[in-house]
PDB file of C-alpha atoms and ligand atoms in Angstrom:
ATOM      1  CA  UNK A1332       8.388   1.507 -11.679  1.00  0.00           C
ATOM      2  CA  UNK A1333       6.857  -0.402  -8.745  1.00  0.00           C
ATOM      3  CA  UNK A1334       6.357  -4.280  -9.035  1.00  0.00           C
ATOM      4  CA  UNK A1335       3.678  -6.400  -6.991  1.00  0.00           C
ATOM      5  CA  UNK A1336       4.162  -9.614  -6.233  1.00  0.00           C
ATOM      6  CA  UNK A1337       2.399 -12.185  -4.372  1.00  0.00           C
ATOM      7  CA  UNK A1338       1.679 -15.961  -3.836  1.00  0.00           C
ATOM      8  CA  UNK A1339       5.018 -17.555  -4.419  1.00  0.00           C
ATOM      9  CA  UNK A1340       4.336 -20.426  -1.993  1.00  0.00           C
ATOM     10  CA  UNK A1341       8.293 -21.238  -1.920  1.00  0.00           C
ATOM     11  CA  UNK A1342       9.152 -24.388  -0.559  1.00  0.00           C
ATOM     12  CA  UNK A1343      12.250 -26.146   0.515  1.00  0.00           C
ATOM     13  CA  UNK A1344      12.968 -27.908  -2.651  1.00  0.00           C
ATOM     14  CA  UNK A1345      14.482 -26.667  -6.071  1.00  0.00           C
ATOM     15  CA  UNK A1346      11.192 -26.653  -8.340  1.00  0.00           C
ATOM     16  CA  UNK A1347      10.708 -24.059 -10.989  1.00  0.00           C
ATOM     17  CA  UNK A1348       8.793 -21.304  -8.658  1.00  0.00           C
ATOM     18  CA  UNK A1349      12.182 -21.233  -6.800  1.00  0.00           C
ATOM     19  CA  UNK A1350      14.411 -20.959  -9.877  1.00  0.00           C
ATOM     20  CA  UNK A1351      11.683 -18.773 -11.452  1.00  0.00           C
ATOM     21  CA  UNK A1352      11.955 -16.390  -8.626  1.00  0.00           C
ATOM     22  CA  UNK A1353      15.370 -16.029  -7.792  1.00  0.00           C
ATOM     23  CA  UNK A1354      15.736 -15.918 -11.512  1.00  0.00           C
ATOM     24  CA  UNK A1355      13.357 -12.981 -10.952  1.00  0.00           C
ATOM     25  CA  UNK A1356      15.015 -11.086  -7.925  1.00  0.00           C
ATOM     26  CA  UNK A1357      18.015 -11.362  -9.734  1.00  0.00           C
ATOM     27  CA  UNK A1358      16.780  -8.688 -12.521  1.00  0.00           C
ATOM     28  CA  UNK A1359      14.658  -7.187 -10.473  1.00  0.00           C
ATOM     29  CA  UNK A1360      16.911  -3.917  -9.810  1.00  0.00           C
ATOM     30  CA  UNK A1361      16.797  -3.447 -13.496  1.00  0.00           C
ATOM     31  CA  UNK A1362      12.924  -2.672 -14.257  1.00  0.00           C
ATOM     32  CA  UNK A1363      11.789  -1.668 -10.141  1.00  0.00           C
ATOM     33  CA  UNK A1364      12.640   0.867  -8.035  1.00  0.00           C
ATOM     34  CA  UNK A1365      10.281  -0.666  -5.299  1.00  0.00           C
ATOM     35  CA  UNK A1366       9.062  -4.261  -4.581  1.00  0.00           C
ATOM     36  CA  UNK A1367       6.126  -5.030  -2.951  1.00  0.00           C
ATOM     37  CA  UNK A1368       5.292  -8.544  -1.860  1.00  0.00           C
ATOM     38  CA  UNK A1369       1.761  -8.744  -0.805  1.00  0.00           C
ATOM     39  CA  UNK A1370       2.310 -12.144   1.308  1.00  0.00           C
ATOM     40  CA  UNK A1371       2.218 -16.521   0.755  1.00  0.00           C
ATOM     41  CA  UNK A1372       6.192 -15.885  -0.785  1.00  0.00           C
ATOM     42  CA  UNK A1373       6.619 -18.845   1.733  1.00  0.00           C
ATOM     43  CA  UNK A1374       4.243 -22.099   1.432  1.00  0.00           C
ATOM     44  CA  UNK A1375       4.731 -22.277   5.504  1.00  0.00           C
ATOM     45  CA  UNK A1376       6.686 -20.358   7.979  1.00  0.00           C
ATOM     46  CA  UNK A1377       7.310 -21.743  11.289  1.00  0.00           C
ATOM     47  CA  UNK A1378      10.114 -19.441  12.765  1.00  0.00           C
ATOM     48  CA  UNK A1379      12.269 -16.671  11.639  1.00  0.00           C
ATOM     49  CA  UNK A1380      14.856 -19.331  13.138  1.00  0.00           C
ATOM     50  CA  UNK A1381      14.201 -22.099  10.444  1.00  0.00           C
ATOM     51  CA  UNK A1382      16.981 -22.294   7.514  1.00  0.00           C
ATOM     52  CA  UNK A1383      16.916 -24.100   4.876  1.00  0.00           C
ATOM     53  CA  UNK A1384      18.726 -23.832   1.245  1.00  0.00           C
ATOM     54  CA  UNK A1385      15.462 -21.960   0.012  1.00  0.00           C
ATOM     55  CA  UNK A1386      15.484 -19.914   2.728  1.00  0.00           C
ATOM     56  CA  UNK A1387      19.058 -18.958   2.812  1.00  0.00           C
ATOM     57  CA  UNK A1388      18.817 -18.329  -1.117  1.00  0.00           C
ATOM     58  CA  UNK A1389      15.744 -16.013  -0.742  1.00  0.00           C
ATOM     59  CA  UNK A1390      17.264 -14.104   1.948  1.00  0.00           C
ATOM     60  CA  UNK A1391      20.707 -13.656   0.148  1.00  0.00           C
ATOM     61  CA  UNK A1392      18.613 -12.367  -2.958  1.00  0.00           C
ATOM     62  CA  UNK A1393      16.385  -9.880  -0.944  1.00  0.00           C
ATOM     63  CA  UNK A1394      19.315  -8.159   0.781  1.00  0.00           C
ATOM     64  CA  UNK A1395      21.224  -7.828  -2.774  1.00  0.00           C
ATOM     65  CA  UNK A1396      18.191  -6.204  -4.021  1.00  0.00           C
ATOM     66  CA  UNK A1397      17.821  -4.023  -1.293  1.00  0.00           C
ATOM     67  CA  UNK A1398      21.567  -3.067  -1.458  1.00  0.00           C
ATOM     68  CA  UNK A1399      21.080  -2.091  -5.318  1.00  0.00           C
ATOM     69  CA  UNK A1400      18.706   0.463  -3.976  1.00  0.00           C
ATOM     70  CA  UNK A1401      15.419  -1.292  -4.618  1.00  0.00           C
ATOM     71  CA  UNK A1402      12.939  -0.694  -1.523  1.00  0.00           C
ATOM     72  CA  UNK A1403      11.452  -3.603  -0.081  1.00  0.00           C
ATOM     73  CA  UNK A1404       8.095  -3.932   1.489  1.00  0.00           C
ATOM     74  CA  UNK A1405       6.017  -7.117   2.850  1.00  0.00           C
ATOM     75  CA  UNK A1406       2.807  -8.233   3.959  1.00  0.00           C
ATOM     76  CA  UNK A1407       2.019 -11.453   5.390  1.00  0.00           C
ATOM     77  CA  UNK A1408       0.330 -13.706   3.918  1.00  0.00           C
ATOM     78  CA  UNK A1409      -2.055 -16.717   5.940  1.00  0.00           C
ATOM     79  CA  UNK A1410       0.934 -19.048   5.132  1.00  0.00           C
ATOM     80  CA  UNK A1411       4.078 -16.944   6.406  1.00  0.00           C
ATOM     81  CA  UNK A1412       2.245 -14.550   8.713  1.00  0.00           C
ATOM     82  CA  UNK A1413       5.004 -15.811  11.317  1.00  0.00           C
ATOM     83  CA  UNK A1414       7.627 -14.064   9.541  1.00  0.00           C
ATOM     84  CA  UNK A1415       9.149 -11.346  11.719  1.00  0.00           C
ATOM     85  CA  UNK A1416      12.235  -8.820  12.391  1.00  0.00           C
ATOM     86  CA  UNK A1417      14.627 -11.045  11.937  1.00  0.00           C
ATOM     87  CA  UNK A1418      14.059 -12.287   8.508  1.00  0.00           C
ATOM     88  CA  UNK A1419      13.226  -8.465   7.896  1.00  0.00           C
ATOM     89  CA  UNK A1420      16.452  -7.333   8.945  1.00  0.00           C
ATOM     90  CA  UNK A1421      18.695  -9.905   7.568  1.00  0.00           C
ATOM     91  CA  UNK A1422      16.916  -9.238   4.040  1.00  0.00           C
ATOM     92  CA  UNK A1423      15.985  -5.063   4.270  1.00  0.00           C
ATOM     93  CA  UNK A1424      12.652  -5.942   3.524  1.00  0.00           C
ATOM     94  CA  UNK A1425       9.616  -3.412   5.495  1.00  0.00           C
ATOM     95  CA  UNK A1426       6.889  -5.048   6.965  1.00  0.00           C
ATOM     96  CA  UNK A1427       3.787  -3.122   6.349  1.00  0.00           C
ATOM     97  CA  UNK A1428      -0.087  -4.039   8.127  1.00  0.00           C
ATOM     98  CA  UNK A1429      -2.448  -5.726   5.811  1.00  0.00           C
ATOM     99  CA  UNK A1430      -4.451  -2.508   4.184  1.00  0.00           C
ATOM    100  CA  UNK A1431      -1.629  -0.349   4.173  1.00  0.00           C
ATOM    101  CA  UNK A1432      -2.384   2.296   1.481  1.00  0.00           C
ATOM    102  CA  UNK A1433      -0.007   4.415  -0.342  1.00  0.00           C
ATOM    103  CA  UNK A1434      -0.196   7.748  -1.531  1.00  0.00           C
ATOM    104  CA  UNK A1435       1.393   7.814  -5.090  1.00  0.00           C
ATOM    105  CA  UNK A1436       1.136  10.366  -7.281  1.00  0.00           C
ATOM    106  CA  UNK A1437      -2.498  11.526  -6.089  1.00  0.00           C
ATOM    107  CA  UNK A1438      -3.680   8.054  -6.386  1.00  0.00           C
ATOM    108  CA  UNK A1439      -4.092   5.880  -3.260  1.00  0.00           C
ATOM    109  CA  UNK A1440      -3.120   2.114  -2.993  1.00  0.00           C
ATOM    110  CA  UNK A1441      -4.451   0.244  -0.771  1.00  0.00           C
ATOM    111  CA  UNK A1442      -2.353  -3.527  -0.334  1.00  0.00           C
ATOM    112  CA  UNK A1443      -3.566  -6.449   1.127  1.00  0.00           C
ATOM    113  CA  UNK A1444      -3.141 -10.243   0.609  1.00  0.00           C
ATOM    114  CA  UNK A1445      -6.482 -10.579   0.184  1.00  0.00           C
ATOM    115  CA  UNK A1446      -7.802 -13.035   2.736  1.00  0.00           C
ATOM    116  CA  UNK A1447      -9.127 -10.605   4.829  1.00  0.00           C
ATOM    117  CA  UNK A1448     -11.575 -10.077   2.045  1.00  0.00           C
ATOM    118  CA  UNK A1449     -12.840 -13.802   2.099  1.00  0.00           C
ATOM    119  CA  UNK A1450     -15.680 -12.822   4.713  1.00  0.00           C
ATOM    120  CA  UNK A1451     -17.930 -15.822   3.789  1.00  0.00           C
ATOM    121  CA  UNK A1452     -15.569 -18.733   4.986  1.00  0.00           C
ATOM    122  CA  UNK A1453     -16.654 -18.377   8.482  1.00  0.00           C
ATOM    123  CA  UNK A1454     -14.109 -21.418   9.681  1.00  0.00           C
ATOM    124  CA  UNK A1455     -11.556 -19.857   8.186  1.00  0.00           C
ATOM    125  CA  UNK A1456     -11.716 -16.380   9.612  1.00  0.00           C
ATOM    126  CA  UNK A1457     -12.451 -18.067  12.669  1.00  0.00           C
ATOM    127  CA  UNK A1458      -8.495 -20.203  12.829  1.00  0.00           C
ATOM    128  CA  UNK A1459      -7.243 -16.568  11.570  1.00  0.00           C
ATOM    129  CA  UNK A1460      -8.529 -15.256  14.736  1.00  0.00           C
ATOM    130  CA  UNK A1461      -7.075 -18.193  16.910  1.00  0.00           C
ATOM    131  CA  UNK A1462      -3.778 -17.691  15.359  1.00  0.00           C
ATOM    132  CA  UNK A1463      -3.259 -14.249  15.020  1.00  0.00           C
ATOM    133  CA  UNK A1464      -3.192 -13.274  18.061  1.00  0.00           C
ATOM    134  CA  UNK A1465       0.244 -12.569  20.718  1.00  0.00           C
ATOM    135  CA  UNK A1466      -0.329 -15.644  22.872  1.00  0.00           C
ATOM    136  CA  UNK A1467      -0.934 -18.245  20.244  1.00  0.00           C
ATOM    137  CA  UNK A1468       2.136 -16.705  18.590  1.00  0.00           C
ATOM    138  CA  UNK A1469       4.180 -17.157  21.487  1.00  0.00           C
ATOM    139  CA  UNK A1470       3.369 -20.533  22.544  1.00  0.00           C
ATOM    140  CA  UNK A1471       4.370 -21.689  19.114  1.00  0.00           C
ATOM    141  CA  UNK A1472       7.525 -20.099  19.071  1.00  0.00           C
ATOM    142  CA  UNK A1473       8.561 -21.512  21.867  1.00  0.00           C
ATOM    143  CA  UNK A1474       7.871 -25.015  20.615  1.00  0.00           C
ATOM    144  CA  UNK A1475      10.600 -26.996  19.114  1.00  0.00           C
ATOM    145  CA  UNK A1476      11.722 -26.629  15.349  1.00  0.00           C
ATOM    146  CA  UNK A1477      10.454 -30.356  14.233  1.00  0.00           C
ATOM    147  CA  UNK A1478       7.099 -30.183  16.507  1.00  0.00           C
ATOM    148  CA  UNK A1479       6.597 -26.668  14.641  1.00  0.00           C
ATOM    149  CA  UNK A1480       7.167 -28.310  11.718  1.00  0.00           C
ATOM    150  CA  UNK A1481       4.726 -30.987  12.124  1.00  0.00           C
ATOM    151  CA  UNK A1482       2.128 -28.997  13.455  1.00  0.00           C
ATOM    152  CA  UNK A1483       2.520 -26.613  10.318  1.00  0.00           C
ATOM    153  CA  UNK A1484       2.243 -30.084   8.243  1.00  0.00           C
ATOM    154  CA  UNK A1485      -1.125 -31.093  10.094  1.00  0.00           C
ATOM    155  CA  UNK A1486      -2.467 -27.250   9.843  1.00  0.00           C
ATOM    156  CA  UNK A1487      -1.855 -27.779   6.192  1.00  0.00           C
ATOM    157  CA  UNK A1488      -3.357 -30.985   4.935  1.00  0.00           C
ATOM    158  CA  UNK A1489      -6.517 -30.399   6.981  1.00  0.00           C
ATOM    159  CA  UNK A1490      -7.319 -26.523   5.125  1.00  0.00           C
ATOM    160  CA  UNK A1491      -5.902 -28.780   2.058  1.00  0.00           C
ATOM    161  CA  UNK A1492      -8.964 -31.308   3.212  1.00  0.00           C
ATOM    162  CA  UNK A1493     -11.231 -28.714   4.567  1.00  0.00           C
ATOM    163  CA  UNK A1494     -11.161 -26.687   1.549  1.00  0.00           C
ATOM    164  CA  UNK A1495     -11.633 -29.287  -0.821  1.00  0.00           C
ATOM    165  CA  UNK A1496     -15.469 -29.823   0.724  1.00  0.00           C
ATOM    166  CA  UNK A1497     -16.312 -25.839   0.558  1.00  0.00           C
ATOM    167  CA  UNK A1498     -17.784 -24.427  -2.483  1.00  0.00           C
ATOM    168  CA  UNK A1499     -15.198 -22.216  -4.344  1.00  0.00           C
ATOM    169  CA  UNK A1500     -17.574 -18.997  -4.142  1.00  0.00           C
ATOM    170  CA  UNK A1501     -17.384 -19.184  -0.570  1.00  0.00           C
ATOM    171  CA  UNK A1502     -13.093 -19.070  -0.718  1.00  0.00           C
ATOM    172  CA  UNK A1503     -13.106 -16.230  -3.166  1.00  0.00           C
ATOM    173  CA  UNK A1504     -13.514 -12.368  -2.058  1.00  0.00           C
ATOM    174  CA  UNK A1505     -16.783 -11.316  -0.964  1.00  0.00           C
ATOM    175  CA  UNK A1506     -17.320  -8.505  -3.655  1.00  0.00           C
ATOM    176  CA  UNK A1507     -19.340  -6.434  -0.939  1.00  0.00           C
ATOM    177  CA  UNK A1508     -15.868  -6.250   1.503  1.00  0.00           C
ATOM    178  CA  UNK A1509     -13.866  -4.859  -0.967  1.00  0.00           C
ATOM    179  CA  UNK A1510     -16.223  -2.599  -2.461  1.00  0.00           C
ATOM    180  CA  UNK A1511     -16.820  -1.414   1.020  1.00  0.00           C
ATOM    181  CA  UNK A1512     -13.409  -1.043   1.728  1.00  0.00           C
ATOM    182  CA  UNK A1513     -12.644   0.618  -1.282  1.00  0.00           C
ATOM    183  CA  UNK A1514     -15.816   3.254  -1.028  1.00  0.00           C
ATOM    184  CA  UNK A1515     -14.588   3.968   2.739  1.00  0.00           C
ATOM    185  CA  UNK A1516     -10.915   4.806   2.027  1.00  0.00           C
ATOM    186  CA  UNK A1517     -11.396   5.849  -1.248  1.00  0.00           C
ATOM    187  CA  UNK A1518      -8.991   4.380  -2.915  1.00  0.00           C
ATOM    188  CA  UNK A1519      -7.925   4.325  -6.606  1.00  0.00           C
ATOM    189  CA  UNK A1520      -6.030   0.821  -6.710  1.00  0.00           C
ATOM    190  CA  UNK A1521      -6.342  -2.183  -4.671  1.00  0.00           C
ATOM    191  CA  UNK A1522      -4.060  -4.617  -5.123  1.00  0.00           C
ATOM    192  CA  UNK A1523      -4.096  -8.181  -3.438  1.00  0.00           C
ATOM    193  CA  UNK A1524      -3.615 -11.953  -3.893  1.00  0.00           C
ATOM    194  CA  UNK A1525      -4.410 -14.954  -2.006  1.00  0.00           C
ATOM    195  CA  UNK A1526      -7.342 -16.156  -4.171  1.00  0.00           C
ATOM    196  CA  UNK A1527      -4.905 -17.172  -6.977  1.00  0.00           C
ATOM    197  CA  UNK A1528      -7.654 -15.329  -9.557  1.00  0.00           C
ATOM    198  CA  UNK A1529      -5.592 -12.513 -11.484  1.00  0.00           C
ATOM    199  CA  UNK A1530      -7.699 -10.472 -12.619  1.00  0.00           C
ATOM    200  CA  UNK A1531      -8.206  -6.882 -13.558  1.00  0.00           C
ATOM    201  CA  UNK A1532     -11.529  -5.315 -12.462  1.00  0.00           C
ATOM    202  CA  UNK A1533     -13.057  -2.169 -12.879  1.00  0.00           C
ATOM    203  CA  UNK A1534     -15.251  -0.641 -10.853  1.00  0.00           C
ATOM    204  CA  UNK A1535     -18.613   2.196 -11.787  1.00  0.00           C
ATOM    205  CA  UNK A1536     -16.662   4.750 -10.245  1.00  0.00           C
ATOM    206  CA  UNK A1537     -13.292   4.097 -11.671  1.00  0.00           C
ATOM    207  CA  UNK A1538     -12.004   2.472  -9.103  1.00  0.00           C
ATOM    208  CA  UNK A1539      -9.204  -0.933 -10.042  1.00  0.00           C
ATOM    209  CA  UNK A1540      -9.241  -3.979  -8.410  1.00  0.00           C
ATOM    210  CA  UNK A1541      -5.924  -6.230  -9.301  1.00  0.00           C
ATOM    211  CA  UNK A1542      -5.804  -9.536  -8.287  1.00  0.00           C
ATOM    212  CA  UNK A1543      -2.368 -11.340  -8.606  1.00  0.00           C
ATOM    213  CA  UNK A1544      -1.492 -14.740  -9.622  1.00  0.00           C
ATOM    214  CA  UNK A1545      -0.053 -17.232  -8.171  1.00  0.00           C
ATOM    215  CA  UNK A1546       3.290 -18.525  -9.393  1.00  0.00           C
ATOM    216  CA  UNK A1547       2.500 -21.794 -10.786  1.00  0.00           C
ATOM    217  CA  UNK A1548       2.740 -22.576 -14.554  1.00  0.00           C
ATOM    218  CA  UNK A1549       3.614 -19.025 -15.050  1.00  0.00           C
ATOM    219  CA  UNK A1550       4.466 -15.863 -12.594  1.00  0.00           C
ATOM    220  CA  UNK A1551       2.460 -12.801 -12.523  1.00  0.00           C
ATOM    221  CA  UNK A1552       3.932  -9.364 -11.227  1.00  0.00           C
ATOM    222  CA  UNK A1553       1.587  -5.793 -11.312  1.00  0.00           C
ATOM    223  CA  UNK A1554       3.587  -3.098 -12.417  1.00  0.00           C
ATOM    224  CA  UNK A1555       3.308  -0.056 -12.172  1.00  0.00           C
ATOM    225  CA  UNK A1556       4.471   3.767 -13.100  1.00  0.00           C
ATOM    226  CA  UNK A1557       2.710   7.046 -12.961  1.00  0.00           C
ATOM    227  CA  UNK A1558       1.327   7.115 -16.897  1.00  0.00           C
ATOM    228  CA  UNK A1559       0.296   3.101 -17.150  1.00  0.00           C
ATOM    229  CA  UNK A1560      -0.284  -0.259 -15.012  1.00  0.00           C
ATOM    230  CA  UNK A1561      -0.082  -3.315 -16.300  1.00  0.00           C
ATOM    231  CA  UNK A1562      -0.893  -6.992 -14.613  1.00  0.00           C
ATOM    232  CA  UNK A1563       1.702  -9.610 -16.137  1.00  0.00           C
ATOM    233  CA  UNK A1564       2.616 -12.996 -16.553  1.00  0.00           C
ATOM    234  CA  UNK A1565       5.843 -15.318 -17.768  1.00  0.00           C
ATOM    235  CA  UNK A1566       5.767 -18.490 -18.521  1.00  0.00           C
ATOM    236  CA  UNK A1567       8.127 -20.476 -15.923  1.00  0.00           C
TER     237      UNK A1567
HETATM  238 MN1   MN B2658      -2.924 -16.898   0.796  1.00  0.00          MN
END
Protein backbone atom coordinates (compact mmCIF):
# COMPACT_ATOMS: atom_id res chain seq x y z
CA UNK A 1 0.00 0.00 0.00
CA UNK A 2 1.13 3.59 -0.65
CA UNK A 3 0.44 6.34 2.06
CA UNK A 4 0.14 10.24 1.34
CA UNK A 5 0.91 12.53 3.64
CA UNK A 6 1.06 16.16 3.81
CA UNK A 7 0.85 19.37 5.98
CA UNK A 8 2.54 18.36 9.16
CA UNK A 9 3.82 21.89 9.88
CA UNK A 10 6.44 20.34 12.54
CA UNK A 11 7.91 22.70 14.73
CA UNK A 12 10.69 22.76 17.21
CA UNK A 13 8.71 21.97 20.22
CA UNK A 14 7.17 18.60 21.56
CA UNK A 15 3.31 19.22 20.78
CA UNK A 16 1.09 16.39 19.74
CA UNK A 17 1.69 16.73 15.71
CA UNK A 18 5.32 15.79 16.66
CA UNK A 19 4.47 12.86 18.94
CA UNK A 20 1.58 12.06 16.56
CA UNK A 21 3.97 11.72 13.75
CA UNK A 22 6.86 10.06 14.94
CA UNK A 23 4.30 7.92 16.63
CA UNK A 24 3.27 7.49 12.97
CA UNK A 25 6.71 6.84 11.17
CA UNK A 26 7.31 4.50 13.73
CA UNK A 27 4.50 1.96 12.29
CA UNK A 28 4.70 3.11 9.20
CA UNK A 29 6.80 0.02 7.70
CA UNK A 30 3.97 -2.09 8.86
CA UNK A 31 0.88 -0.91 6.56
CA UNK A 32 3.27 1.09 3.48
CA UNK A 33 5.51 -0.02 1.17
CA UNK A 34 5.97 3.66 -0.11
CA UNK A 35 5.57 7.11 1.59
CA UNK A 36 4.85 10.03 -0.09
CA UNK A 37 4.99 13.40 1.59
CA UNK A 38 3.46 15.97 -0.57
CA UNK A 39 5.28 19.03 1.32
CA UNK A 40 4.64 21.77 4.73
CA UNK A 41 6.12 18.42 7.01
CA UNK A 42 8.18 21.46 8.34
CA UNK A 43 6.27 24.79 9.61
CA UNK A 44 9.65 26.70 8.27
CA UNK A 45 12.87 25.59 6.84
CA UNK A 46 15.73 27.85 6.79
CA UNK A 47 18.76 25.53 5.95
CA UNK A 48 19.44 21.93 5.53
CA UNK A 49 22.16 23.09 8.22
CA UNK A 50 19.60 23.96 11.05
CA UNK A 51 19.21 21.13 13.90
CA UNK A 52 17.12 21.06 16.32
CA UNK A 53 15.58 18.08 18.62
CA UNK A 54 12.58 17.95 16.04
CA UNK A 55 14.71 17.91 13.39
CA UNK A 56 17.16 15.39 14.54
CA UNK A 57 14.06 13.12 15.62
CA UNK A 58 12.42 13.39 12.13
CA UNK A 59 15.51 12.63 10.39
CA UNK A 60 16.43 9.57 12.64
CA UNK A 61 12.77 8.27 11.91
CA UNK A 62 12.91 8.80 8.05
CA UNK A 63 16.20 6.92 7.60
CA UNK A 64 14.79 3.88 9.87
CA UNK A 65 11.92 3.79 7.60
CA UNK A 66 13.81 3.88 4.65
CA UNK A 67 16.18 1.14 5.99
CA UNK A 68 12.99 -1.20 6.65
CA UNK A 69 12.54 -0.98 2.95
CA UNK A 70 9.83 1.66 2.78
CA UNK A 71 10.56 4.14 -0.28
CA UNK A 72 10.56 7.64 0.46
CA UNK A 73 9.52 10.46 -1.74
CA UNK A 74 9.07 14.41 -1.07
CA UNK A 75 7.75 17.45 -2.42
CA UNK A 76 8.19 20.78 -1.07
CA UNK A 77 5.89 22.47 0.32
CA UNK A 78 5.73 26.81 0.41
CA UNK A 79 7.00 26.37 4.05
CA UNK A 80 10.10 23.89 3.62
CA UNK A 81 10.73 24.42 -0.09
CA UNK A 82 14.45 25.10 1.19
CA UNK A 83 14.90 21.61 2.05
CA UNK A 84 17.64 20.05 -0.07
CA UNK A 85 20.27 17.01 -0.58
CA UNK A 86 21.42 17.00 2.51
CA UNK A 87 18.42 16.43 4.58
CA UNK A 88 17.55 13.98 1.59
CA UNK A 89 20.50 12.01 2.01
CA UNK A 90 20.84 11.85 5.67
CA UNK A 91 17.04 10.58 5.74
CA UNK A 92 16.76 8.37 2.08
CA UNK A 93 13.97 10.39 1.28
CA UNK A 94 13.56 11.30 -3.02
CA UNK A 95 12.82 14.61 -3.88
CA UNK A 96 10.39 14.67 -6.67
CA UNK A 97 9.15 18.27 -8.80
CA UNK A 98 5.79 19.52 -7.82
CA UNK A 99 3.37 17.60 -10.56
CA UNK A 100 5.29 14.61 -10.65
CA UNK A 101 2.87 11.88 -11.85
CA UNK A 102 3.14 8.25 -11.38
CA UNK A 103 2.24 5.50 -13.43
CA UNK A 104 0.61 2.81 -11.13
CA UNK A 105 -1.12 0.12 -12.21
CA UNK A 106 -2.56 1.89 -15.49
CA UNK A 107 -3.69 4.73 -13.44
CA UNK A 108 -1.69 7.99 -13.38
CA UNK A 109 -0.99 10.15 -10.21
CA UNK A 110 -0.26 13.25 -10.48
CA UNK A 111 1.30 14.89 -6.79
CA UNK A 112 1.50 18.25 -5.90
CA UNK A 113 1.25 20.33 -2.66
CA UNK A 114 -1.28 22.14 -4.00
CA UNK A 115 -0.31 25.80 -3.97
CA UNK A 116 0.48 25.92 -7.35
CA UNK A 117 -3.20 25.48 -7.85
CA UNK A 118 -4.13 28.71 -5.80
CA UNK A 119 -3.99 30.89 -9.13
CA UNK A 120 -6.28 33.66 -7.72
CA UNK A 121 -3.93 34.96 -4.84
CA UNK A 122 -2.00 37.06 -7.16
CA UNK A 123 0.46 38.35 -4.09
CA UNK A 124 1.07 35.17 -3.25
CA UNK A 125 2.17 33.62 -6.50
CA UNK A 126 3.93 36.70 -6.94
CA UNK A 127 6.56 36.09 -3.35
CA UNK A 128 6.57 32.33 -4.83
CA UNK A 129 8.16 33.72 -7.81
CA UNK A 130 10.65 36.02 -5.81
CA UNK A 131 11.66 33.13 -3.78
CA UNK A 132 11.88 30.35 -5.89
CA UNK A 133 14.25 31.18 -7.86
CA UNK A 134 18.53 30.19 -7.69
CA UNK A 135 19.66 33.66 -6.65
CA UNK A 136 17.19 34.43 -3.94
CA UNK A 137 18.02 30.90 -2.75
CA UNK A 138 21.52 31.56 -2.56
CA UNK A 139 21.66 34.81 -0.96
CA UNK A 140 19.69 33.33 1.88
CA UNK A 141 21.79 30.54 2.39
CA UNK A 142 24.52 32.34 2.79
CA UNK A 143 23.00 34.45 5.53
CA UNK A 144 23.58 33.57 9.07
CA UNK A 145 21.50 30.83 10.99
CA UNK A 146 19.69 33.47 13.54
CA UNK A 147 19.20 36.30 10.67
CA UNK A 148 17.60 33.26 8.61
CA UNK A 149 15.71 32.59 11.36
CA UNK A 150 14.31 35.92 11.87
CA UNK A 151 13.68 36.64 8.47
CA UNK A 152 11.67 33.24 8.25
CA UNK A 153 9.79 34.69 11.54
CA UNK A 154 8.94 38.12 9.71
CA UNK A 155 8.01 36.11 6.29
CA UNK A 156 5.64 34.31 8.55
CA UNK A 157 3.59 36.65 10.64
CA UNK A 158 3.08 38.99 7.68
CA UNK A 159 1.30 35.86 5.19
CA UNK A 160 -0.17 35.09 8.90
CA UNK A 161 -1.40 39.02 8.65
CA UNK A 162 -1.77 39.17 4.97
CA UNK A 163 -3.92 36.24 4.80
CA UNK A 164 -6.12 37.07 7.46
CA UNK A 165 -7.49 40.27 5.18
CA UNK A 166 -8.02 37.94 1.87
CA UNK A 167 -11.23 36.25 1.34
CA UNK A 168 -10.85 32.43 1.87
CA UNK A 169 -12.14 31.63 -1.83
CA UNK A 170 -9.33 33.45 -3.11
CA UNK A 171 -6.62 30.99 -0.87
CA UNK A 172 -8.36 27.85 -1.92
CA UNK A 173 -7.65 26.01 -5.45
CA UNK A 174 -8.94 27.61 -8.41
CA UNK A 175 -11.21 24.64 -9.62
CA UNK A 176 -10.41 25.69 -13.37
CA UNK A 177 -6.29 24.93 -12.70
CA UNK A 178 -6.78 21.67 -11.62
CA UNK A 179 -9.37 20.66 -13.89
CA UNK A 180 -7.10 21.92 -16.56
CA UNK A 181 -4.31 20.19 -15.33
CA UNK A 182 -6.01 17.15 -14.87
CA UNK A 183 -7.81 17.20 -18.59
CA UNK A 184 -4.13 17.95 -20.07
CA UNK A 185 -2.23 15.05 -18.44
CA UNK A 186 -4.97 12.95 -18.07
CA UNK A 187 -4.70 11.81 -15.01
CA UNK A 188 -6.79 9.42 -12.84
CA UNK A 189 -5.75 10.72 -9.22
CA UNK A 190 -4.53 13.95 -8.04
CA UNK A 191 -3.46 14.14 -4.85
CA UNK A 192 -2.35 17.41 -2.97
CA UNK A 193 -2.52 19.48 0.26
CA UNK A 194 -1.73 22.89 1.24
CA UNK A 195 -5.33 24.19 1.49
CA UNK A 196 -5.88 22.15 4.72
CA UNK A 197 -9.56 21.09 3.01
CA UNK A 198 -9.56 17.11 2.84
CA UNK A 199 -11.72 16.29 0.71
CA UNK A 200 -12.63 13.66 -1.80
CA UNK A 201 -13.92 14.94 -5.17
CA UNK A 202 -15.12 13.42 -8.12
CA UNK A 203 -14.98 14.59 -11.26
CA UNK A 204 -17.79 14.01 -14.73
CA UNK A 205 -15.25 12.01 -16.23
CA UNK A 206 -14.13 9.92 -13.36
CA UNK A 207 -11.41 11.62 -12.58
CA UNK A 208 -10.41 11.94 -8.20
CA UNK A 209 -9.32 14.84 -6.67
CA UNK A 210 -7.90 14.13 -2.88
CA UNK A 211 -7.18 16.81 -0.82
CA UNK A 212 -5.23 16.02 2.46
CA UNK A 213 -5.54 17.34 5.86
CA UNK A 214 -3.60 18.98 7.83
CA UNK A 215 -2.37 17.45 11.07
CA UNK A 216 -4.06 19.38 13.65
CA UNK A 217 -6.77 17.89 15.95
CA UNK A 218 -6.44 14.77 14.01
CA UNK A 219 -3.91 13.40 11.09
CA UNK A 220 -5.06 12.45 7.75
CA UNK A 221 -2.99 9.98 5.45
CA UNK A 222 -4.46 8.78 1.62
CA UNK A 223 -3.88 5.33 1.16
CA UNK A 224 -3.76 3.54 -1.33
CA UNK A 225 -3.56 -0.14 -3.13
CA UNK A 226 -4.49 -1.34 -6.53
CA UNK A 227 -8.36 -2.62 -5.64
CA UNK A 228 -9.38 0.53 -3.13
CA UNK A 229 -8.27 4.19 -1.87
CA UNK A 230 -9.22 5.50 1.03
CA UNK A 231 -8.62 9.27 2.59
CA UNK A 232 -8.16 8.88 6.54
CA UNK A 233 -8.00 10.47 9.68
CA UNK A 234 -6.89 9.69 13.61
CA UNK A 235 -7.62 11.50 16.22
CA UNK A 236 -4.19 12.88 17.83
MN1 LIG B 1 1.28 24.81 2.27
Amino acid sequence: MLGFISDIHLEPIENNRTLAFNNFLEKASDRYEALYILGDLFEYWIGDDEDNLTISNIKKNLSRLADQGVRLFFIHGNRDFLIGNKFASDTNIRILDDMHIINLNNKKIMLSHGDAFCTDDTDYQKFKNETRNSSWIKSFLKKPLDERLFIADDMRSKSKSANSNKPENIMDTNPKAIEESVIKNEIDILIHGHTHRPEVKYFANGSVKVVLGSWEDKGWVFEYDSNHFDLRSFVI
